[in-house]
Amino acid sequence: MVTDTEGIVLRQVKAMGGRRMISLFSQKYGKISVGTSLNEGGRNKTALSVKAFTYGRYELFKNRDNYNLNSGQVLKSYYGLGEDLDKYMVASYVLELTDKILPEELPQPRIFNLLVEFLEALEKRDKKHGTLVLAYLVKLLDILGTMPQLDSCVICEKEPAKEDGKYVADQFLFSIKEGGMVCPRCAKELALEDERPLIYKLGIGIIDILKFFQKQPMSAFEKIALDEKLQTTLQEIIKEYISYHLDISGLKSESFF
Ligand SMILES: [Zn+2]
């Protein structure tokens, strides 16, 4: 059967007999492996469309268990990200993580759109890119239904006080294992303080920032960069959280973010 879909090339792998497999995040089928005998060095239209970081339209031949590439056409190439080392590194990290998270052959239209929006925003961005990656990761957790609990204590549901519309949660802790914020009393009862390093103090603003990440569209982050200390803390929390709850670790590009 011949079919076509838009997709983003996550990566290429060499396969037997000089063939290659492309890990394609397709709009229609979710993540699929597509076989091709084309190589990266080629200059024709289809050869250009199979490079990583490409958003393209692909005509595929599908038989029972396999997809093979008939032809491809670049709709937008983000390959230019490669000219900026910092952008290249964070984009590699996001692509590798997304590749690991996506199950095979399960359409994920919201994550697909999020990834396109991320690449668009990254391309235009001239500030440090960490904040954009954080926004992507938080939104990804939200779509996957694994967002940490941020309104009240995960255990007793006590809500932190609010002042001028902002949470005053500095007595609360954030527990990676429990999956969200924990009030001082429950933290004491569980002796959570002993669970380092999987426990974090919720400094001022952290809850509000995470909620902001969750709610604002990706385009809102083009010009936002958190201060460095806050960025480092949040980065640590979110990476630990993802590795614990989505069982993602050992990424090749891990040190890039
Ligand atoms: Zn509690």
PDB file of C-alpha atoms and ligand atoms in Angstrom:
ATOM      1  CA  MET A   1       0.000   0.000   0.000  1.00  0.00           C
ATOM      2  CA  VAL A   2       1.263   3.449  -0.862  1.00  0.00           C
ATOM      3  CA  THR A   3       0.640   6.175   1.665  1.00  0.00           C
ATOM      4  CA  ASP A   4       1.973   9.605   2.438  1.00  0.00           C
ATOM      5  CA  THR A   5       2.554  11.624   5.565  1.00  0.00           C
ATOM      6  CA  GLU A   6       4.352  14.644   6.858  1.00  0.00           C
ATOM      7  CA  GLY A   7       7.084  13.872   9.326  1.00  0.00           C
ATOM      8  CA  ILE A   8      10.224  14.917  11.144  1.00  0.00           C
ATOM      9  CA  VAL A   9      13.393  12.862  10.732  1.00  0.00           C
ATOM     10  CA  LEU A  10      14.637  12.071  14.236  1.00  0.00           C
ATOM     11  CA  ARG A  11      17.722  10.124  13.226  1.00  0.00           C
ATOM     12  CA  GLN A  12      19.276   7.784  10.704  1.00  0.00           C
ATOM     13  CA  VAL A  13      20.793   4.412  11.371  1.00  0.00           C
ATOM     14  CA  LYS A  14      22.915   2.325   9.033  1.00  0.00           C
ATOM     15  CA  ALA A  15      21.313  -1.018   8.289  1.00  0.00           C
ATOM     16  CA  MET A  16      22.379  -4.174   6.457  1.00  0.00           C
ATOM     17  CA  GLY A  17      23.440  -4.145   2.828  1.00  0.00           C
ATOM     18  CA  GLY A  18      24.229  -0.432   2.663  1.00  0.00           C
ATOM     19  CA  ARG A  19      20.653   0.426   3.505  1.00  0.00           C
ATOM     20  CA  ARG A  20      19.571   2.943   6.074  1.00  0.00           C
ATOM     21  CA  MET A  21      16.729   3.162   8.511  1.00  0.00           C
ATOM     22  CA  ILE A  22      15.204   6.487   9.321  1.00  0.00           C
ATOM     23  CA  SER A  23      13.429   7.041  12.581  1.00  0.00           C
ATOM     24  CA  LEU A  24      10.590   9.195  11.315  1.00  0.00           C
ATOM     25  CA  PHE A  25       8.158  10.964  13.602  1.00  0.00           C
ATOM     26  CA  SER A  26       5.231  10.928  11.201  1.00  0.00           C
ATOM     27  CA  GLN A  27       2.096  12.911  11.671  1.00  0.00           C
ATOM     28  CA  LYS A  28      -0.167  10.057  10.599  1.00  0.00           C
ATOM     29  CA  TYR A  29       1.409   7.002  12.225  1.00  0.00           C
ATOM     30  CA  GLY A  30       3.536   8.384  15.046  1.00  0.00           C
ATOM     31  CA  LYS A  31       7.145   7.179  15.239  1.00  0.00           C
ATOM     32  CA  ILE A  32       7.981   4.641  12.551  1.00  0.00           C
ATOM     33  CA  SER A  33      11.136   3.104  11.104  1.00  0.00           C
ATOM     34  CA  VAL A  34      11.430   3.680   7.399  1.00  0.00           C
ATOM     35  CA  GLY A  35      13.897   1.810   5.223  1.00  0.00           C
ATOM     36  CA  THR A  36      15.727   3.475   2.357  1.00  0.00           C
ATOM     37  CA  SER A  37      18.694   2.702   0.162  1.00  0.00           C
ATOM     38  CA  LEU A  38      19.440   6.400  -0.215  1.00  0.00           C
ATOM     39  CA  ASN A  39      22.350   7.813   1.688  1.00  0.00           C
ATOM     40  CA  GLU A  40      22.888  11.162   3.300  1.00  0.00           C
ATOM     41  CA  GLY A  41      25.420  12.348   0.782  1.00  0.00           C
ATOM     42  CA  GLY A  42      23.010  12.297  -2.142  1.00  0.00           C
ATOM     43  CA  ARG A  43      21.942  15.532  -3.758  1.00  0.00           C
ATOM     44  CA  ASN A  44      18.552  14.719  -5.148  1.00  0.00           C
ATOM     45  CA  LYS A  45      15.305  15.915  -3.610  1.00  0.00           C
ATOM     46  CA  THR A  46      14.560  12.713  -1.751  1.00  0.00           C
ATOM     47  CA  ALA A  47      18.120  12.295  -0.434  1.00  0.00           C
ATOM     48  CA  LEU A  48      17.940  15.771   1.117  1.00  0.00           C
ATOM     49  CA  SER A  49      14.651  14.942   2.800  1.00  0.00           C
ATOM     50  CA  VAL A  50      16.044  12.066   4.876  1.00  0.00           C
ATOM     51  CA  LYS A  51      18.554  14.088   6.892  1.00  0.00           C
ATOM     52  CA  ALA A  52      17.930  14.494  10.618  1.00  0.00           C
ATOM     53  CA  PHE A  53      16.262  17.804  11.525  1.00  0.00           C
ATOM     54  CA  THR A  54      14.155  17.757   8.369  1.00  0.00           C
ATOM     55  CA  TYR A  55      10.460  18.392   8.334  1.00  0.00           C
ATOM     56  CA  GLY A  56       9.177  16.867   5.119  1.00  0.00           C
ATOM     57  CA  ARG A  57       6.454  15.128   3.210  1.00  0.00           C
ATOM     58  CA  TYR A  58       7.108  11.467   2.556  1.00  0.00           C
ATOM     59  CA  GLU A  59       5.562   8.932   0.237  1.00  0.00           C
ATOM     60  CA  LEU A  60       5.913   5.490   1.783  1.00  0.00           C
ATOM     61  CA  PHE A  61       5.285   1.971   0.693  1.00  0.00           C
ATOM     62  CA  LYS A  62       3.803   0.028   3.568  1.00  0.00           C
ATOM     63  CA  ASN A  63       3.628  -3.723   3.723  1.00  0.00           C
ATOM     64  CA  ARG A  64       2.641  -5.700   6.758  1.00  0.00           C
ATOM     65  CA  ASP A  65       5.519  -4.883   9.081  1.00  0.00           C
ATOM     66  CA  ASN A  66       7.658  -2.427   7.184  1.00  0.00           C
ATOM     67  CA  TYR A  67       7.717   1.040   5.786  1.00  0.00           C
ATOM     68  CA  ASN A  68       9.927   1.853   2.825  1.00  0.00           C
ATOM     69  CA  LEU A  69      10.598   5.251   1.404  1.00  0.00           C
ATOM     70  CA  ASN A  70       9.366   5.903  -2.140  1.00  0.00           C
ATOM     71  CA  SER A  71      10.118   9.603  -2.245  1.00  0.00           C
ATOM     72  CA  GLY A  72      10.442  12.594  -0.002  1.00  0.00           C
ATOM     73  CA  GLN A  73      10.326  16.323  -0.211  1.00  0.00           C
ATOM     74  CA  VAL A  74      11.714  18.865   2.245  1.00  0.00           C
ATOM     75  CA  LEU A  75       9.019  21.154   3.625  1.00  0.00           C
ATOM     76  CA  LYS A  76      11.390  22.825   6.027  1.00  0.00           C
ATOM     77  CA  SER A  77      14.947  21.959   6.855  1.00  0.00           C
ATOM     78  CA  TYR A  78      16.209  22.775  10.321  1.00  0.00           C
ATOM     79  CA  TYR A  79      19.602  21.533   9.273  1.00  0.00           C
ATOM     80  CA  GLY A  80      20.821  25.150   9.548  1.00  0.00           C
ATOM     81  CA  LEU A  81      20.646  24.718  13.323  1.00  0.00           C
ATOM     82  CA  GLY A  82      23.887  22.820  12.821  1.00  0.00           C
ATOM     83  CA  GLU A  83      25.688  26.074  12.090  1.00  0.00           C
ATOM     84  CA  ASP A  84      25.167  27.216  15.669  1.00  0.00           C
ATOM     85  CA  LEU A  85      26.798  24.738  18.038  1.00  0.00           C
ATOM     86  CA  ASP A  86      24.600  25.589  21.045  1.00  0.00           C
ATOM     87  CA  LYS A  87      21.422  25.292  19.020  1.00  0.00           C
ATOM     88  CA  TYR A  88      22.634  22.072  17.456  1.00  0.00           C
ATOM     89  CA  MET A  89      23.322  20.539  20.856  1.00  0.00           C
ATOM     90  CA  VAL A  90      19.958  21.385  22.411  1.00  0.00           C
ATOM     91  CA  ALA A  91      18.110  20.322  19.253  1.00  0.00           C
ATOM     92  CA  SER A  92      20.018  17.002  19.297  1.00  0.00           C
ATOM     93  CA  TYR A  93      19.041  16.494  22.916  1.00  0.00           C
ATOM     94  CA  VAL A  94      15.360  17.243  22.250  1.00  0.00           C
ATOM     95  CA  LEU A  95      15.264  14.962  19.195  1.00  0.00           C
ATOM     96  CA  GLU A  96      16.990  12.089  20.979  1.00  0.00           C
ATOM     97  CA  LEU A  97      14.753  12.394  24.036  1.00  0.00           C
ATOM     98  CA  THR A  98      11.614  12.600  21.913  1.00  0.00           C
ATOM     99  CA  ASP A  99      12.767   9.574  19.916  1.00  0.00           C
ATOM    100  CA  LYS A 100      13.175   7.593  23.156  1.00  0.00           C
ATOM    101  CA  ILE A 101       9.844   8.676  24.618  1.00  0.00           C
ATOM    102  CA  LEU A 102       7.664   8.005  21.596  1.00  0.00           C
ATOM    103  CA  PRO A 103       6.226   4.511  21.316  1.00  0.00           C
ATOM    104  CA  GLU A 104       6.302   2.900  17.866  1.00  0.00           C
ATOM    105  CA  GLU A 105       3.326   3.465  15.596  1.00  0.00           C
ATOM    106  CA  LEU A 106       1.132   5.475  17.910  1.00  0.00           C
ATOM    107  CA  PRO A 107       0.042   8.816  16.451  1.00  0.00           C
ATOM    108  CA  GLN A 108       0.954  11.715  18.763  1.00  0.00           C
ATOM    109  CA  PRO A 109      -0.335  14.843  16.999  1.00  0.00           C
ATOM    110  CA  ARG A 110       0.111  17.150  19.994  1.00  0.00           C
ATOM    111  CA  ILE A 111       3.742  16.146  20.498  1.00  0.00           C
ATOM    112  CA  PHE A 112       4.312  16.428  16.754  1.00  0.00           C
ATOM    113  CA  ASN A 113       3.050  20.014  16.739  1.00  0.00           C
ATOM    114  CA  LEU A 114       5.027  20.800  19.870  1.00  0.00           C
ATOM    115  CA  LEU A 115       8.243  19.569  18.276  1.00  0.00           C
ATOM    116  CA  VAL A 116       7.672  21.653  15.139  1.00  0.00           C
ATOM    117  CA  GLU A 117       6.955  24.705  17.316  1.00  0.00           C
ATOM    118  CA  PHE A 118      10.088  24.042  19.337  1.00  0.00           C
ATOM    119  CA  LEU A 119      12.287  23.852  16.236  1.00  0.00           C
ATOM    120  CA  GLU A 120      10.693  27.028  14.840  1.00  0.00           C
ATOM    121  CA  ALA A 121      11.249  28.932  18.084  1.00  0.00           C
ATOM    122  CA  LEU A 122      14.816  27.628  18.413  1.00  0.00           C
ATOM    123  CA  GLU A 123      15.678  28.741  14.908  1.00  0.00           C
ATOM    124  CA  LYS A 124      14.540  32.308  15.605  1.00  0.00           C
ATOM    125  CA  ARG A 125      16.010  32.544  19.055  1.00  0.00           C
ATOM    126  CA  ASP A 126      19.149  34.467  19.938  1.00  0.00           C
ATOM    127  CA  LYS A 127      19.111  34.145  23.729  1.00  0.00           C
ATOM    128  CA  LYS A 128      20.388  31.139  25.672  1.00  0.00           C
ATOM    129  CA  HIS A 129      18.339  28.146  24.703  1.00  0.00           C
ATOM    130  CA  GLY A 130      17.941  26.278  28.005  1.00  0.00           C
ATOM    131  CA  THR A 131      14.660  27.957  28.906  1.00  0.00           C
ATOM    132  CA  LEU A 132      13.136  26.945  25.594  1.00  0.00           C
ATOM    133  CA  VAL A 133      14.154  23.322  26.186  1.00  0.00           C
ATOM    134  CA  LEU A 134      12.661  23.425  29.678  1.00  0.00           C
ATOM    135  CA  ALA A 135       9.381  24.719  28.266  1.00  0.00           C
ATOM    136  CA  TYR A 136       9.399  21.869  25.739  1.00  0.00           C
ATOM    137  CA  LEU A 137      10.028  19.261  28.442  1.00  0.00           C
ATOM    138  CA  VAL A 138       7.317  20.570  30.766  1.00  0.00           C
ATOM    139  CA  LYS A 139       4.792  20.644  27.917  1.00  0.00           C
ATOM    140  CA  LEU A 140       5.836  17.144  26.923  1.00  0.00           C
ATOM    141  CA  LEU A 141       5.162  15.898  30.471  1.00  0.00           C
ATOM    142  CA  ASP A 142       1.794  17.618  30.374  1.00  0.00           C
ATOM    143  CA  ILE A 143       0.793  15.973  27.070  1.00  0.00           C
ATOM    144  CA  LEU A 144       1.963  12.566  28.296  1.00  0.00           C
ATOM    145  CA  GLY A 145      -0.192  12.945  31.427  1.00  0.00           C
ATOM    146  CA  THR A 146       2.828  12.812  33.739  1.00  0.00           C
ATOM    147  CA  MET A 147       2.931  16.445  34.830  1.00  0.00           C
ATOM    148  CA  PRO A 148       4.020  16.837  38.465  1.00  0.00           C
ATOM    149  CA  GLN A 149       1.304  17.871  40.901  1.00  0.00           C
ATOM    150  CA  LEU A 150       1.722  21.600  41.459  1.00  0.00           C
ATOM    151  CA  ASP A 151      -1.474  22.792  43.135  1.00  0.00           C
ATOM    152  CA  SER A 152      -1.310  21.008  46.432  1.00  0.00           C
ATOM    153  CA  CYS A 153       0.604  18.453  48.478  1.00  0.00           C
ATOM    154  CA  VAL A 154       0.692  15.116  46.613  1.00  0.00           C
ATOM    155  CA  ILE A 155      -0.091  13.294  49.873  1.00  0.00           C
ATOM    156  CA  CYS A 156      -2.580  15.346  51.919  1.00  0.00           C
ATOM    157  CA  GLU A 157      -3.663  17.894  49.264  1.00  0.00           C
ATOM    158  CA  LYS A 158      -2.902  20.877  51.462  1.00  0.00           C
ATOM    159  CA  GLU A 159      -2.450  23.959  49.294  1.00  0.00           C
ATOM    160  CA  PRO A 160       0.359  26.418  49.811  1.00  0.00           C
ATOM    161  CA  ALA A 161      -0.587  29.962  50.785  1.00  0.00           C
ATOM    162  CA  LYS A 162      -0.873  32.581  48.081  1.00  0.00           C
ATOM    163  CA  GLU A 163       0.312  36.153  48.275  1.00  0.00           C
ATOM    164  CA  ASP A 164      -0.524  38.667  45.538  1.00  0.00           C
ATOM    165  CA  GLY A 165      -1.661  35.769  43.369  1.00  0.00           C
ATOM    166  CA  LYS A 166       1.701  34.013  43.689  1.00  0.00           C
ATOM    167  CA  TYR A 167       2.381  30.828  45.599  1.00  0.00           C
ATOM    168  CA  VAL A 168       4.347  31.088  48.795  1.00  0.00           C
ATOM    169  CA  ALA A 169       5.614  27.548  48.728  1.00  0.00           C
ATOM    170  CA  ASP A 170       9.069  27.946  50.150  1.00  0.00           C
ATOM    171  CA  GLN A 171       8.223  25.622  53.046  1.00  0.00           C
ATOM    172  CA  PHE A 172       7.104  22.954  50.588  1.00  0.00           C
ATOM    173  CA  LEU A 173       9.437  20.422  49.041  1.00  0.00           C
ATOM    174  CA  PHE A 174       9.381  18.925  45.584  1.00  0.00           C
ATOM    175  CA  SER A 175       9.671  15.161  45.588  1.00  0.00           C
ATOM    176  CA  ILE A 176      10.703  13.459  42.374  1.00  0.00           C
ATOM    177  CA  LYS A 177       9.455  10.083  43.634  1.00  0.00           C
ATOM    178  CA  GLU A 178       6.102  11.308  44.962  1.00  0.00           C
ATOM    179  CA  GLY A 179       5.608  13.235  41.721  1.00  0.00           C
ATOM    180  CA  GLY A 180       5.081  16.788  42.913  1.00  0.00           C
ATOM    181  CA  MET A 181       5.034  19.117  45.842  1.00  0.00           C
ATOM    182  CA  VAL A 182       4.871  17.881  49.424  1.00  0.00           C
ATOM    183  CA  CYS A 183       3.841  20.035  52.396  1.00  0.00           C
ATOM    184  CA  PRO A 184       6.226  20.481  55.347  1.00  0.00           C
ATOM    185  CA  ARG A 185       4.187  18.165  57.598  1.00  0.00           C
ATOM    186  CA  CYS A 186       4.018  15.241  55.170  1.00  0.00           C
ATOM    187  CA  ALA A 187       7.652  15.786  54.294  1.00  0.00           C
ATOM    188  CA  LYS A 188       8.530  15.425  57.959  1.00  0.00           C
ATOM    189  CA  GLU A 189       6.386  12.327  58.427  1.00  0.00           C
ATOM    190  CA  LEU A 190       7.890  10.651  55.400  1.00  0.00           C
ATOM    191  CA  ALA A 191      11.346  11.791  56.423  1.00  0.00           C
ATOM    192  CA  LEU A 192      11.619  13.029  52.867  1.00  0.00           C
ATOM    193  CA  GLU A 193      14.653  15.103  53.665  1.00  0.00           C
ATOM    194  CA  ASP A 194      16.539  11.815  53.814  1.00  0.00           C
ATOM    195  CA  GLU A 195      15.738  11.010  50.209  1.00  0.00           C
ATOM    196  CA  ARG A 196      18.322  13.264  48.694  1.00  0.00           C
ATOM    197  CA  PRO A 197      19.125  13.810  45.899  1.00  0.00           C
ATOM    198  CA  LEU A 198      15.533  13.200  44.763  1.00  0.00           C
ATOM    199  CA  ILE A 199      14.106  16.004  46.851  1.00  0.00           C
ATOM    200  CA  TYR A 200      14.258  19.737  46.210  1.00  0.00           C
ATOM    201  CA  LYS A 201      13.418  22.894  48.109  1.00  0.00           C
ATOM    202  CA  LEU A 202      10.810  24.919  46.255  1.00  0.00           C
ATOM    203  CA  GLY A 203      12.480  28.291  46.028  1.00  0.00           C
ATOM    204  CA  ILE A 204      10.441  31.355  45.278  1.00  0.00           C
ATOM    205  CA  GLY A 205       8.698  31.305  41.943  1.00  0.00           C
ATOM    206  CA  ILE A 206       9.402  27.724  40.914  1.00  0.00           C
ATOM    207  CA  ILE A 207       5.767  26.594  40.996  1.00  0.00           C
ATOM    208  CA  ASP A 208       4.610  29.681  39.099  1.00  0.00           C
ATOM    209  CA  ILE A 209       7.286  29.191  36.481  1.00  0.00           C
ATOM    210  CA  LEU A 210       6.386  25.549  35.928  1.00  0.00           C
ATOM    211  CA  LYS A 211       2.725  26.495  35.538  1.00  0.00           C
ATOM    212  CA  PHE A 212       3.687  29.250  33.136  1.00  0.00           C
ATOM    213  CA  PHE A 213       5.647  26.722  31.053  1.00  0.00           C
ATOM    214  CA  GLN A 214       2.651  24.404  31.065  1.00  0.00           C
ATOM    215  CA  LYS A 215       0.142  27.026  29.902  1.00  0.00           C
ATOM    216  CA  GLN A 216       1.902  29.371  27.501  1.00  0.00           C
ATOM    217  CA  PRO A 217       2.317  28.438  23.837  1.00  0.00           C
ATOM    218  CA  MET A 218       5.839  27.615  22.649  1.00  0.00           C
ATOM    219  CA  SER A 219       5.991  30.898  20.722  1.00  0.00           C
ATOM    220  CA  ALA A 220       5.805  32.800  24.034  1.00  0.00           C
ATOM    221  CA  PHE A 221       9.279  31.512  24.901  1.00  0.00           C
ATOM    222  CA  GLU A 222      11.155  32.948  21.958  1.00  0.00           C
ATOM    223  CA  LYS A 223      12.444  35.838  24.029  1.00  0.00           C
ATOM    224  CA  ILE A 224      12.315  34.464  27.562  1.00  0.00           C
ATOM    225  CA  ALA A 225      15.418  33.337  29.421  1.00  0.00           C
ATOM    226  CA  LEU A 226      15.401  32.526  33.125  1.00  0.00           C
ATOM    227  CA  ASP A 227      18.208  33.712  35.334  1.00  0.00           C
ATOM    228  CA  GLU A 228      21.006  31.201  35.494  1.00  0.00           C
ATOM    229  CA  LYS A 229      20.516  29.917  39.035  1.00  0.00           C
ATOM    230  CA  LEU A 230      16.825  29.275  38.542  1.00  0.00           C
ATOM    231  CA  GLN A 231      17.503  27.665  35.177  1.00  0.00           C
ATOM    232  CA  THR A 232      20.040  25.286  36.702  1.00  0.00           C
ATOM    233  CA  THR A 233      17.697  24.252  39.534  1.00  0.00           C
ATOM    234  CA  LEU A 234      14.709  23.688  37.258  1.00  0.00           C
ATOM    235  CA  GLN A 235      16.830  21.853  34.724  1.00  0.00           C
ATOM    236  CA  GLU A 236      18.022  19.480  37.434  1.00  0.00           C
ATOM    237  CA  ILE A 237      14.480  18.878  38.757  1.00  0.00           C
ATOM    238  CA  ILE A 238      12.943  18.260  35.342  1.00  0.00           C
ATOM    239  CA  LYS A 239      15.760  15.985  34.156  1.00  0.00           C
ATOM    240  CA  GLU A 240      15.552  13.891  37.331  1.00  0.00           C
ATOM    241  CA  TYR A 241      11.775  13.805  37.025  1.00  0.00           C
ATOM    242  CA  ILE A 242      11.869  12.620  33.418  1.00  0.00           C
ATOM    243  CA  SER A 243      14.500  10.018  34.113  1.00  0.00           C
ATOM    244  CA  TYR A 244      12.513   8.693  37.114  1.00  0.00           C
ATOM    245  CA  HIS A 245       8.977   8.756  35.694  1.00  0.00           C
ATOM    246  CA  LEU A 246       9.601   8.065  32.025  1.00  0.00           C
ATOM    247  CA  ASP A 247      12.583   5.828  32.617  1.00  0.00           C
ATOM    248  CA  ILE A 248      14.762   7.768  30.238  1.00  0.00           C
ATOM    249  CA  SER A 249      18.479   7.778  30.872  1.00  0.00           C
ATOM    250  CA  GLY A 250      21.773   7.281  29.154  1.00  0.00           C
ATOM    251  CA  LEU A 251      21.041   9.585  26.239  1.00  0.00           C
ATOM    252  CA  LYS A 252      24.077  10.217  24.040  1.00  0.00           C
ATOM    253  CA  SER A 253      23.225  13.912  24.065  1.00  0.00           C
ATOM    254  CA  GLU A 254      22.534  14.067  27.808  1.00  0.00           C
ATOM    255  CA  SER A 255      25.466  16.351  28.554  1.00  0.00           C
ATOM    256  CA  PHE A 256      24.163  18.834  25.984  1.00  0.00           C
ATOM    257  CA  PHE A 257      21.473  19.989  28.383  1.00  0.00           C
TER     258      PHE A 257
HETATM  259 ZN    ZN B   1       0.879  17.141  52.915  1.00  0.00          ZN
END
